[in-house]
CSV table of C-alpha atoms and ligand atoms in Angstrom, one decimal:
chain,number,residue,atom,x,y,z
A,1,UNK,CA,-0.8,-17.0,21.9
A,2,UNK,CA,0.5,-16.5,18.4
A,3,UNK,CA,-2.6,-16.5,15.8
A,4,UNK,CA,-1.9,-17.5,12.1
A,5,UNK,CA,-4.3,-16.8,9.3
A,6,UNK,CA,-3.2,-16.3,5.4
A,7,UNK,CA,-5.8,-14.0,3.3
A,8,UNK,CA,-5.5,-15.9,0.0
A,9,UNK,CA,-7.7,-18.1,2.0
A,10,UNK,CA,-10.5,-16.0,0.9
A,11,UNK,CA,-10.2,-17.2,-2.4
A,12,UNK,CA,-12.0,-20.2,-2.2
A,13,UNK,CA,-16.0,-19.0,-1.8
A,14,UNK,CA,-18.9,-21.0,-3.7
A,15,UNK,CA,-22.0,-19.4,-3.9
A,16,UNK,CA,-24.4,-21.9,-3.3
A,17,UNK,CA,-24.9,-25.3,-1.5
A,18,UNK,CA,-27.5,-28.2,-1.9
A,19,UNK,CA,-29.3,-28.1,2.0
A,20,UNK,CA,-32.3,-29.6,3.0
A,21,UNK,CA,-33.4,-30.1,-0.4
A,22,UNK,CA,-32.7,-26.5,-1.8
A,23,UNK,CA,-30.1,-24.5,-2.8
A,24,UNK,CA,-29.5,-22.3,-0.2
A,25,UNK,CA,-26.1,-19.5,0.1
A,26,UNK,CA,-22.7,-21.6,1.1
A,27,UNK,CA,-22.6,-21.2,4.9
A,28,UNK,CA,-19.2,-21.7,5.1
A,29,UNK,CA,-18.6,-17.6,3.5
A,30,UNK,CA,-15.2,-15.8,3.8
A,31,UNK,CA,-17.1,-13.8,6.3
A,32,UNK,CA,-16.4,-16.7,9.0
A,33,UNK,CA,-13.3,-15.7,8.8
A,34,UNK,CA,-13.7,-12.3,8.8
A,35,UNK,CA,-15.3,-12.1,11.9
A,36,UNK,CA,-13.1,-14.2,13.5
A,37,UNK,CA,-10.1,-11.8,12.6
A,38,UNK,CA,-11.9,-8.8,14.2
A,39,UNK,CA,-12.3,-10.5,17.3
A,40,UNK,CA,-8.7,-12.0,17.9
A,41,UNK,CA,-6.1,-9.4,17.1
A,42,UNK,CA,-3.5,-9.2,14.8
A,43,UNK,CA,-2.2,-12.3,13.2
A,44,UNK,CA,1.2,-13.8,11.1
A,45,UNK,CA,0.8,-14.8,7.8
A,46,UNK,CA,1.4,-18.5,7.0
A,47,UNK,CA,4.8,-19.5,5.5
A,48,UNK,CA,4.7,-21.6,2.4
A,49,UNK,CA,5.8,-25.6,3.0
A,50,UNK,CA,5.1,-26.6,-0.6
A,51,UNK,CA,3.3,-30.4,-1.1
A,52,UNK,CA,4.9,-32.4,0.5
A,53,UNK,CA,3.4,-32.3,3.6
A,54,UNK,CA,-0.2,-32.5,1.7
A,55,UNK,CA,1.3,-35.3,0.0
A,56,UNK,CA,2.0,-36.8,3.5
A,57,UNK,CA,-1.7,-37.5,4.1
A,58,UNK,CA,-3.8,-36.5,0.8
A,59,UNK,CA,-3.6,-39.5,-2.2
A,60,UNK,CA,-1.8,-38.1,-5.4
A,61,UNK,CA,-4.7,-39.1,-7.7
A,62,UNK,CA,-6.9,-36.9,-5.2
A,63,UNK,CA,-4.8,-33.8,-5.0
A,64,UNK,CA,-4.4,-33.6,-8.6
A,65,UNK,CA,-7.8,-34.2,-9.0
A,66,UNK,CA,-8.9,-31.4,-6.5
A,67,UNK,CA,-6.3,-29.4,-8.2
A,68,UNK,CA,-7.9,-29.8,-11.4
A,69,UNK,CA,-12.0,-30.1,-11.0
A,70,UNK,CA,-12.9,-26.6,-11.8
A,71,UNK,CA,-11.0,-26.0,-14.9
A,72,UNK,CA,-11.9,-29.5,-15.8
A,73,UNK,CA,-15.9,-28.5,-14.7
A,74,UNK,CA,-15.2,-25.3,-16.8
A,75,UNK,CA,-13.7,-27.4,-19.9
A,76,UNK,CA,-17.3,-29.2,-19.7
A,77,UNK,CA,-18.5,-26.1,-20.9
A,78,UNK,CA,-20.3,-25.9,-17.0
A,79,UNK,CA,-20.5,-22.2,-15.3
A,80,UNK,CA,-20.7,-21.8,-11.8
A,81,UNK,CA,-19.2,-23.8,-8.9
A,82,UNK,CA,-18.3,-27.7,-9.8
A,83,UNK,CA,-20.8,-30.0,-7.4
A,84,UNK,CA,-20.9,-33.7,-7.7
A,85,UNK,CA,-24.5,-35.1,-8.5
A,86,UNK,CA,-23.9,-38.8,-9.0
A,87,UNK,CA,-21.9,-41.6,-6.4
A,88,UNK,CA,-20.4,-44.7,-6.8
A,89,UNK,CA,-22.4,-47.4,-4.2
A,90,UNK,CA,-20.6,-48.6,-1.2
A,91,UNK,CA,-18.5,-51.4,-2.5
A,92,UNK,CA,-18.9,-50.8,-6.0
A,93,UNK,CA,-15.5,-51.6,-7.8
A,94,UNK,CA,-13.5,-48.5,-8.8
A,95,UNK,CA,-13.0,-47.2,-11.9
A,96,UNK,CA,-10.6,-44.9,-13.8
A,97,UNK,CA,-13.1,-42.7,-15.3
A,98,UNK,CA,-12.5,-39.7,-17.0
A,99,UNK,CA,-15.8,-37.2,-17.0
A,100,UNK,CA,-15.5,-34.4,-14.6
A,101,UNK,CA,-19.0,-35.9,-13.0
A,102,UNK,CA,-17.7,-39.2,-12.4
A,103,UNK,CA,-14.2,-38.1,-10.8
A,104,UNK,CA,-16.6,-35.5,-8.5
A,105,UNK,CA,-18.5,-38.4,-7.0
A,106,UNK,CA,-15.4,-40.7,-6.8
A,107,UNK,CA,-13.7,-38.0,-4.4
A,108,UNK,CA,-16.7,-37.0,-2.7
A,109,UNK,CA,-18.9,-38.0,-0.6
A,110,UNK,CA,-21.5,-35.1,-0.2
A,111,UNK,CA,-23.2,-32.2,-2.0
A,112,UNK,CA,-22.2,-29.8,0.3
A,113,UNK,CA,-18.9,-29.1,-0.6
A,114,UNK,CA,-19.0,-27.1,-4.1
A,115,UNK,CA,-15.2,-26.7,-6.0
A,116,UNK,CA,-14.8,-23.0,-7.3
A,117,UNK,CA,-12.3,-21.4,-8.8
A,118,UNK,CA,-10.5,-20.2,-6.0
A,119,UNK,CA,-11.1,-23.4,-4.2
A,120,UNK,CA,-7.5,-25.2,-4.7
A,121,UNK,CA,-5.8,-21.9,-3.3
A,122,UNK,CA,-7.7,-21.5,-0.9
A,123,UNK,CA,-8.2,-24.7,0.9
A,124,UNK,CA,-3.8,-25.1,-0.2
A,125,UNK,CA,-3.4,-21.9,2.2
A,126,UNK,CA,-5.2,-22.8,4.8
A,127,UNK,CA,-3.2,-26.3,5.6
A,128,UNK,CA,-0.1,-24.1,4.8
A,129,UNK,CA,-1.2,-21.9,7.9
A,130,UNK,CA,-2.2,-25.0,10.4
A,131,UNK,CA,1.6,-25.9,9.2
A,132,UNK,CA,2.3,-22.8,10.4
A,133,UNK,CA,1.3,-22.4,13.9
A,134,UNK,CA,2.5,-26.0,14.4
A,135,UNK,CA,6.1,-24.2,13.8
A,136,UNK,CA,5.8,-22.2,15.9
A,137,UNK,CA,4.2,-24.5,18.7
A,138,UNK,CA,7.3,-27.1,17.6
A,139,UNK,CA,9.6,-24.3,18.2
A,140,UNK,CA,8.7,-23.9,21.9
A,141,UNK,CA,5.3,-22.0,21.9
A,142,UNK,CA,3.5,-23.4,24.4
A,143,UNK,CA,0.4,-22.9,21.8
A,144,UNK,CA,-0.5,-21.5,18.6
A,145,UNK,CA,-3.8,-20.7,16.6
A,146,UNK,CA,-4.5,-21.7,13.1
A,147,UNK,CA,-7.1,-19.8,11.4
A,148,UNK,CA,-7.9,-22.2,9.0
A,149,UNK,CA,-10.5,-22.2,6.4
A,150,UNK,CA,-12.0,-23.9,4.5
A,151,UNK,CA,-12.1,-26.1,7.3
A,152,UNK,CA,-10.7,-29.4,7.1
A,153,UNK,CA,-12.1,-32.4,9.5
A,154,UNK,CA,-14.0,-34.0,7.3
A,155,UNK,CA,-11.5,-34.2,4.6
A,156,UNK,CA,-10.0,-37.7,4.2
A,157,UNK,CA,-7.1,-39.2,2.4
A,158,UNK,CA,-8.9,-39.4,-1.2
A,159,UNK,CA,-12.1,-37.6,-0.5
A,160,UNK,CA,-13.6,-34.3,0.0
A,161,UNK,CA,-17.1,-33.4,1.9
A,162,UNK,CA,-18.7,-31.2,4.7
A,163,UNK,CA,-16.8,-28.2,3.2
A,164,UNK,CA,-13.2,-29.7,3.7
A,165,UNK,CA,-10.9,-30.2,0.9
A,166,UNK,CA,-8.0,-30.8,3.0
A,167,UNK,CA,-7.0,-31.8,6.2
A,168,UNK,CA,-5.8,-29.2,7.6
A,169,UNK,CA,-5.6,-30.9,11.6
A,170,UNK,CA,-4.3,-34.6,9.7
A,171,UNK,CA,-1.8,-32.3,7.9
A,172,UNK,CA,-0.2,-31.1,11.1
A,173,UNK,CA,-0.1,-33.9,13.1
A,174,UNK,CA,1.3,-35.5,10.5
A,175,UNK,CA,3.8,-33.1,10.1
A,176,UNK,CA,4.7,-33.2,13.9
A,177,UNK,CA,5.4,-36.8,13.5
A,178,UNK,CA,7.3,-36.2,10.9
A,179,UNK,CA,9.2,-33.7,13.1
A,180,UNK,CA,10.0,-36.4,15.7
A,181,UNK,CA,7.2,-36.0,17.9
A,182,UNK,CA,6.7,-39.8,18.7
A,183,UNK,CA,2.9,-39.9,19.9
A,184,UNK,CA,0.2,-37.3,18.9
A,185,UNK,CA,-2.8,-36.6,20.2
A,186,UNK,CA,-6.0,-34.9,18.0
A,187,UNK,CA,-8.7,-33.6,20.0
A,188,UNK,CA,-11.7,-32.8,17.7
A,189,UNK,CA,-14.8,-30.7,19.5
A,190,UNK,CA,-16.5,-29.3,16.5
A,191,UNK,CA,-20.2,-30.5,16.8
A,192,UNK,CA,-20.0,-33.0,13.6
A,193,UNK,CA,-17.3,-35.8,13.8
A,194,UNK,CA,-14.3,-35.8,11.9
A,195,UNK,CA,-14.6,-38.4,10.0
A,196,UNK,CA,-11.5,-37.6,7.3
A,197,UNK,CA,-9.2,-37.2,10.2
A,198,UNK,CA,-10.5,-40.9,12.0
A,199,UNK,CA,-10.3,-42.2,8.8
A,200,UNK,CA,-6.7,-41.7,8.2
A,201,UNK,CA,-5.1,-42.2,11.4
A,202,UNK,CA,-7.7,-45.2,11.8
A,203,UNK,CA,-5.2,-47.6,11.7
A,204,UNK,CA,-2.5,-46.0,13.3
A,205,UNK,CA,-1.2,-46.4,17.4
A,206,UNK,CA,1.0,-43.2,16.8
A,207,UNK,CA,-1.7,-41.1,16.7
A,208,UNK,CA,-4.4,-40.9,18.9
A,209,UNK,CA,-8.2,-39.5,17.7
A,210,UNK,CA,-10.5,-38.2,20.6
A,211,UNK,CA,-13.9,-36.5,19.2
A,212,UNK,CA,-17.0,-35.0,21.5
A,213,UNK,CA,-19.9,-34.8,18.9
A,214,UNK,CA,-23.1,-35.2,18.0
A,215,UNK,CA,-24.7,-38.4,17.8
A,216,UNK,CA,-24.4,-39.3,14.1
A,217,UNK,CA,-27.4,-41.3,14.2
A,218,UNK,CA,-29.2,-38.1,13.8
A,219,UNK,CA,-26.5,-35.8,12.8
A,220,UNK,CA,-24.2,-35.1,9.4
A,221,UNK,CA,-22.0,-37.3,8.9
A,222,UNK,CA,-24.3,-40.6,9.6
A,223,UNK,CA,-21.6,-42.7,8.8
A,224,UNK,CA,-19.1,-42.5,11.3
A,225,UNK,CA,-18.4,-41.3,14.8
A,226,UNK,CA,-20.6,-43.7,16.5
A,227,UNK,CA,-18.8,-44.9,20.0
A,228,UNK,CA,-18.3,-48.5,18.7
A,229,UNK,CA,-15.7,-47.2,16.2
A,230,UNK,CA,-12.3,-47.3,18.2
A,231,UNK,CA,-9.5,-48.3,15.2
A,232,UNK,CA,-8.1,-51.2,13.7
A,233,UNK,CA,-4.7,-53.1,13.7
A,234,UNK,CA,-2.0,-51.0,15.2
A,235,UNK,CA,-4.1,-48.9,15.9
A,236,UNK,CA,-6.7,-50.6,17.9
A,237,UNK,CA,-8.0,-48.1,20.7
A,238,UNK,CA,-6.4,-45.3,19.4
A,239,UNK,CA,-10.1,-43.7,18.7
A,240,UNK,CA,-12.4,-42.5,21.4
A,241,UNK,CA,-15.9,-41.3,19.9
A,242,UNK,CA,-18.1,-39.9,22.8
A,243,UNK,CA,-21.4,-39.1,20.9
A,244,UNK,CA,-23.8,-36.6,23.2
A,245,UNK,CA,-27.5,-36.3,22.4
A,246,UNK,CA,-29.0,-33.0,20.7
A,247,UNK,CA,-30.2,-29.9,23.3
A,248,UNK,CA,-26.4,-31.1,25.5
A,249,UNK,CA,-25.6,-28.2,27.2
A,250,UNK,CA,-22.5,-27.2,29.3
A,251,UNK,CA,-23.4,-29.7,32.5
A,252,UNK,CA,-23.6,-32.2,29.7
A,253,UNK,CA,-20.6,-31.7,27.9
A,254,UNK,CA,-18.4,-31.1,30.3
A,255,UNK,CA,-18.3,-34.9,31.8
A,256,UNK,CA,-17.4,-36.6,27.9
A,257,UNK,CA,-14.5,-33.6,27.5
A,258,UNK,CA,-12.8,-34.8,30.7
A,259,UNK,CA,-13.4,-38.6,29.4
A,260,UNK,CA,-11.6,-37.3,26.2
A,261,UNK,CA,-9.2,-35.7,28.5
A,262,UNK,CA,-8.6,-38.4,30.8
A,263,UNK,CA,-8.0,-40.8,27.4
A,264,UNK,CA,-5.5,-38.2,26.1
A,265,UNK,CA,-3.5,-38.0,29.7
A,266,UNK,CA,-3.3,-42.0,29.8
A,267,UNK,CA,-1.8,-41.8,25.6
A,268,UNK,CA,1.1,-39.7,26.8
A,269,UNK,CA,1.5,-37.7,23.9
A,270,UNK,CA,4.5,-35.2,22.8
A,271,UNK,CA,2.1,-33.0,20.7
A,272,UNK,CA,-2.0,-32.1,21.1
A,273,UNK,CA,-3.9,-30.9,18.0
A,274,UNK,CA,-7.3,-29.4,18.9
A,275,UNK,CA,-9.9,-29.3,16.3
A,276,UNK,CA,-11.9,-26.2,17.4
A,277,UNK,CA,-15.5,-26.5,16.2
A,278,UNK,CA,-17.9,-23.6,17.4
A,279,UNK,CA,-21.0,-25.0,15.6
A,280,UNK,CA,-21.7,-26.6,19.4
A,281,UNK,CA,-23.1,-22.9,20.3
A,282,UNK,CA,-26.8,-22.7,21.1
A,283,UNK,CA,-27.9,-20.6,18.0
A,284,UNK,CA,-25.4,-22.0,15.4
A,285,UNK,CA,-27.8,-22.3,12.4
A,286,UNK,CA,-26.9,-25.7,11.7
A,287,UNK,CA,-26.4,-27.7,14.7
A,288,UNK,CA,-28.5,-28.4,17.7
A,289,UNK,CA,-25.7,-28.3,21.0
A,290,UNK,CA,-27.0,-25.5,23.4
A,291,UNK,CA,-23.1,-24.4,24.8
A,292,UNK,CA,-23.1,-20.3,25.7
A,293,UNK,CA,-19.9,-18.3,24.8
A,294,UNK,CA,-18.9,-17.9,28.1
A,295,UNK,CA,-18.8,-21.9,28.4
A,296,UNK,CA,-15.7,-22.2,25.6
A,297,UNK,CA,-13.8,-20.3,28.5
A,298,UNK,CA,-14.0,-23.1,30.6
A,299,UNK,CA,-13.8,-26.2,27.9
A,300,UNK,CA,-10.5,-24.7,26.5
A,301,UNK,CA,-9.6,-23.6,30.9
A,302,UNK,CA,-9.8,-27.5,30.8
A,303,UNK,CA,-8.0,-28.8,27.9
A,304,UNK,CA,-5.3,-26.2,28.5
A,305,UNK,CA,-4.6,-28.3,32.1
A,306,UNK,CA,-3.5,-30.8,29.9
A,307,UNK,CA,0.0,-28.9,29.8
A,308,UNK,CA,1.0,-30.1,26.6
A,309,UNK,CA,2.0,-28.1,23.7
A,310,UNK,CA,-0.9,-27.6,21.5
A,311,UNK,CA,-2.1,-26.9,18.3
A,312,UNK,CA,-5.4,-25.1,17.8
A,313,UNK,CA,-7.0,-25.8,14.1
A,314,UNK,CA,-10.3,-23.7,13.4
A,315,UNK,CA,-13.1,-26.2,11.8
A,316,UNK,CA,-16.9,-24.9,11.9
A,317,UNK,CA,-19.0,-22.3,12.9
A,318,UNK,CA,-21.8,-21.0,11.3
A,319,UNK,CA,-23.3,-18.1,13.6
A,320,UNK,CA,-21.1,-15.5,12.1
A,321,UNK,CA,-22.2,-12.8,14.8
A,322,UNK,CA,-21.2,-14.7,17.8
A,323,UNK,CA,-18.3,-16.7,15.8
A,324,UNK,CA,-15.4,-14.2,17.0
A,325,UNK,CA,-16.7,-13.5,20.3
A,326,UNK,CA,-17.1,-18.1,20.8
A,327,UNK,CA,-13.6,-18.1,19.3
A,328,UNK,CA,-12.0,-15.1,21.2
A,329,UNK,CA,-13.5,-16.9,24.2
A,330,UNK,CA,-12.3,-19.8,23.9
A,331,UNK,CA,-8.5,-19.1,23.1
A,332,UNK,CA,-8.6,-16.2,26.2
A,333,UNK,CA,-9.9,-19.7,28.4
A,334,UNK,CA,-6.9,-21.8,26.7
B,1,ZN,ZN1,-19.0,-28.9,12.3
């Protein structure tokens, strides 16, 4: 499988992040990727597809704004990483404010997600290399592996949170409808839901949105991913969310991944984006799934059966020992 990862990645790393109250170091470190780079092998480097494809899914006002927030943080005389501290309430009308504090809270929707300098390039390279591998993949790989951060799942059209900036995953399949593929299938099994990418295909019957995750009535992000969500409009059951309790281990999981499988086989699709989470390992520091490494073997043995040509997009993962080994794993299963 061809593996894609671009190194100006690396430039986007904030120092700290609001978590459980404190200020704690920003879990989602360059050494993710770092660690997943020893354990895979040798890579390509992504190829540069400019903005349009960004533009394809991100809001203008929201990309120039994300392009701008830290020099605009820094021009506020502020040092450090740029974090939102104040929100707009659900509903409340929207406004064309200027400060740097108001726009952050606008375009956010969590603390987590600190902008630093190297933020823009970074999170601008790693949608380039999704873009990437999906070249490949629409040039008759069977598959391809986007080493993508910072991640991008929770990313939506106008709105950054959960450490995504842009949708890297949204990006693609996008792209690969823009390529001609006529139905496109995204498979998300990080352990949080993917809110951003739901969001903006919510409304859409060319793009189907499967997620396994957990149940966000006690897990980030609260506010979506519960099963009763399942689209709107034209797209009207073109969203499967199959929510699984904390402690779900392998026996558990399995059953929901070939529900979402099943769901993907009846959509027919012309192109499969997987959004590969391993957060759902037993001693990720954040997350409360109890899956083994050996056990990604088997979930990517299974999604491979599919036979259709996919797209693998890196999201979390936060137990930087095991991170290369869970990924390694799981592509070798694929
Ligand atoms: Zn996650």
């Amino acid at each position: 499988m061809r593996r894609f990862w671009d190194a100006r990645q690396l430039a986007h790393a904030p120092a700290l992040e609001l978590h459980n109250g404190g200020f704690v170091p920003f879990a989602e470190a360059p050494a993710r990727a770092e660690a997943i780079l020893a354990a895979i092998g040798p890579t390509e480097p992504a190829a540069d597809h400019k903005e349009a494809p960004l533009r394809a899914v991100h809001a203008e006002d929201y990309l120039a704004f994300l392009w701008s927030a830290h020099k605009d943080w820094r021009a506020a005389g502020r040092a450090g990483d740029a974090s939102g501290y104040a929100w707009p309430v659900v509903r409340r009308r929207p406004l064309a404010l200027d400060r740097i504090d108001a726009r952050l809270g606008a375009y956010s929707f969590d603390a987590s997600s600190p902008i630093g300098a190297g933020t823009w390039d970074g999170a601008y390279w790693s949608a380039q290399t999704a873009l990437s591998a999906l070249d490949a993949v629409l040039a008759g790989e069977r598959s391809a592996f986007a080493l993508c951060r910072p991640p991008g799942h929770h990313a939506g059209a106008d709105y950054l949170g959960g450490y995504c900036y842009l949708n890297n995953a949204a990006i693609a399949a996008e792209a690969a409808v823009a390529a001609g593929k006529r139905r496109v299938a995204i498979l998300d099994i990080d352990y949080h839901h993917g809110n951003g990418t739901q969001d903006i295909f919510y409304a859409r019957g060319d793009v189907l949105f499967v997620s396994i995750h957990a149940d966000p009535r006690m897990d980030y992000p609260y506010y979506w991913g519960h099963a009763d969500e399942t689209g709107e409009g034209p797209g009207a059951g073109a969203t499967l969310n199959l929510p699984l309790p904390r402690g779900t281990d392998l026996g558990t999981y399995l059953p929901a991944l070939d529900a979402a499988l099943a769901k993907i086989a009846d959509f027919a699709p012309e192109q499969l984006v997987v959004c590969y989470g391993a957060d759902t390992f037993a001693d990720d520091p954040i997350s409360h799934f109890r899956l083994r490494t050996d056990d990604y073997a088997e979930i990517g043995r299974r999604i491979a059966a599919l036979a259709l040509p996919a797209l693998i997009v890196m999201e979390g993962g936060y137990a930087v020992d095991a991170l290369g080994a869970n990924v390694a794993t799981f592509l070798s299963g694929f």
